[in-house]
Structures are given as C-alpha cells and as structure tokens.
C-alpha positions as semicolon CSV with decimal commas, in nm:
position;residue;x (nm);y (nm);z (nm)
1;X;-5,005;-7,317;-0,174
2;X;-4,757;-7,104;-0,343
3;X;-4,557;-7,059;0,008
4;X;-4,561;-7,428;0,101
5;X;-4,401;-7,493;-0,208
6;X;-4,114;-7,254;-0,164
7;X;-4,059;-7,359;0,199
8;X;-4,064;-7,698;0,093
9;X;-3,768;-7,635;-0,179
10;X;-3,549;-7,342;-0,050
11;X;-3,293;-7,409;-0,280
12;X;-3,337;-7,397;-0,670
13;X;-3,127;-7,389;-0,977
14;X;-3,161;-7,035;-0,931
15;X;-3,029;-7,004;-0,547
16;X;-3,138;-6,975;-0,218
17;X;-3,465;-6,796;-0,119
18;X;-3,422;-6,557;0,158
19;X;-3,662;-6,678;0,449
20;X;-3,700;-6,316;0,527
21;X;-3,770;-6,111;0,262
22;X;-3,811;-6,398;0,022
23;X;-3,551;-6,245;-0,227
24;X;-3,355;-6,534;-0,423
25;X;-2,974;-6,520;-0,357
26;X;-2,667;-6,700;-0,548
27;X;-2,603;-7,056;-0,430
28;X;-2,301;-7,084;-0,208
29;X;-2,403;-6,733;-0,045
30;X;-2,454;-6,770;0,322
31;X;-2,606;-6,436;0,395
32;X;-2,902;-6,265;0,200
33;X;-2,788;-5,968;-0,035
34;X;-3,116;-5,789;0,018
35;X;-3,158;-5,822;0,393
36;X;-2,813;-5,943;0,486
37;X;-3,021;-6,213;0,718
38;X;-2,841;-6,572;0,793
39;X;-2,972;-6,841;0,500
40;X;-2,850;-7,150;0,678
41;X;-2,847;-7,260;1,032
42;X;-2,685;-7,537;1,203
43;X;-2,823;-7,855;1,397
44;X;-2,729;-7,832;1,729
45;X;-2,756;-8,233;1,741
46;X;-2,573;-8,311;1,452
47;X;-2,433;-8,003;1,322
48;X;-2,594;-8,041;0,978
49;X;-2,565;-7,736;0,725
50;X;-2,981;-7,697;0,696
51;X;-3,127;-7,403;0,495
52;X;-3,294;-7,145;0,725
53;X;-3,685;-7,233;0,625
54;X;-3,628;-7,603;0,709
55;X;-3,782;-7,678;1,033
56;X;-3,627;-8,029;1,067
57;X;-3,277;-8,087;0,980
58;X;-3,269;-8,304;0,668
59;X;-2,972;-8,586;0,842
60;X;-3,120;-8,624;1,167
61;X;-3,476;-8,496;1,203
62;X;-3,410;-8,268;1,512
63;X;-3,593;-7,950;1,473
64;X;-3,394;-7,680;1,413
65;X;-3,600;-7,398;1,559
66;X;-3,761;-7,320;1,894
67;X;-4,123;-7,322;1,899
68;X;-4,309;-6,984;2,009
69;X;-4,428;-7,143;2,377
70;X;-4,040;-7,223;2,459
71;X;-3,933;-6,857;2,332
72;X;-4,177;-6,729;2,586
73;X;-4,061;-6,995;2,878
74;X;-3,756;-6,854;2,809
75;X;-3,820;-6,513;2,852
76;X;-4,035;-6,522;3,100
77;X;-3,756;-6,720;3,316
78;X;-3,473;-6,467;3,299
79;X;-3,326;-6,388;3,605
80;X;-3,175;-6,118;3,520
81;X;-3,494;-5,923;3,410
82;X;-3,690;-6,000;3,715
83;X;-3,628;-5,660;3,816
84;X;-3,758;-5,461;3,488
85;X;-4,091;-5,713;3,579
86;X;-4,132;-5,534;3,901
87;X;-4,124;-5,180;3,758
88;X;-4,323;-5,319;3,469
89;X;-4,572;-5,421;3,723
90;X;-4,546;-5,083;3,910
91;X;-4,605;-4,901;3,595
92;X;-4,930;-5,074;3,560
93;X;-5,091;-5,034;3,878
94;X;-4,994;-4,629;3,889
95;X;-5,144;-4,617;3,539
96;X;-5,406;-4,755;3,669
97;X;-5,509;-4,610;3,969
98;X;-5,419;-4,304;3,746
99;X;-5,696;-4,338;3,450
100;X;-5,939;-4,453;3,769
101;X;-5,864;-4,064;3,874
102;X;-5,919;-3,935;3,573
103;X;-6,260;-4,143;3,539
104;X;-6,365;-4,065;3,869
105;X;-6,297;-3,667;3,816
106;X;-6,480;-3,665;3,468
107;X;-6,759;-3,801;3,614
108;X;-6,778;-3,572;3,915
109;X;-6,728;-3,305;3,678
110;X;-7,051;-3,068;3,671
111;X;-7,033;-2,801;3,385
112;X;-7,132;-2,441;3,425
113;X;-7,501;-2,388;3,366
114;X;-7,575;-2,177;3,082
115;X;-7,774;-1,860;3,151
C-alpha cells in the first residue's frame, strides 16, 4: 500500500522521489542525486513534462511507457541482430548435442572392478 501511495504522488513538499532507487531529490532537479537516473520524461503525444513513475501523462492520458510485450516485439524484430540469433541458435544445438555426449559417455562408463 505504502508503494501505491508514493507512485501515486511522486512529487511532495519535500521533492521528487527517485523511481529508481526511491531516494527523494530537491524539486526543480531533473536528474536523481543518488542514482543520477532521469526523474521526468516527456509525452511523445503532447510533449507534457510528466514525472518518471506516472504511467499516463497527466494533460493527455497517453501512456508514457512501453509495456513489457512491445519491448520484446521490439527486440525480437531487429534486423540488425538477426545474425547474433543465428549463432545464438548454433550455440544451443552444439551445447546440446555436447551435454548429450557427455550423458551418453557417463553412462557407458563401466568402472574398474575392485579386487
């Protein structure tokens, strides 16, 4: 309940809470002293001065940050990484077909009888 509340009311008398490492910083400060992390972003639709834990901006209602699933979309549709995906991929089949060795050989493996 305690963290709703502070994401709810970034800003205080006291200053701006740091969305990061939740120290409270001066108001008028745009970067935290602590962590030196950004305390404000911009709306890309309206161009709004919104603190950094919003997720809405407070003129327009746009959301201000991209959701996890469209990080990943994004990532995922580089094309500029498609080649570190291949060697990824070839990475994972030799280390696989490498522990199936490795398996295969410790259980094949017969130990000396002892006398």
């Amino acid at each position: 309940m305690k963290e709703s509340k502070r994401r709810e009311n970034p800003t205080s008398a006291q200053g701006v809470a740091c969305p990061k490492c939740e120290h409270v910083n001066d108001a008028g400060k745009h970067t935290c002293r602590r962590c030196g992390s950004h305390l404000y972003v911009s709306c890309n639709a309206c161009g709004a001065h919104n603190a950094r834990v919003r997720s809405h901006c407070h003129d327009c209602g746009q959301r201000l940050h991209r959701g996890l699933w469209r990080k990943i979309e994004n990532r995922l549709s580089r094309k500029s990484k498609g080649k570190v995906k291949l060697i990824h991929l070839v990475l994972l089949v030799a280390s696989i077909l490498l522990a199936y060795k490795i398996i295969v050989m410790l259980a094949e493996f017969q130990p000396a009888p002892v006398e």
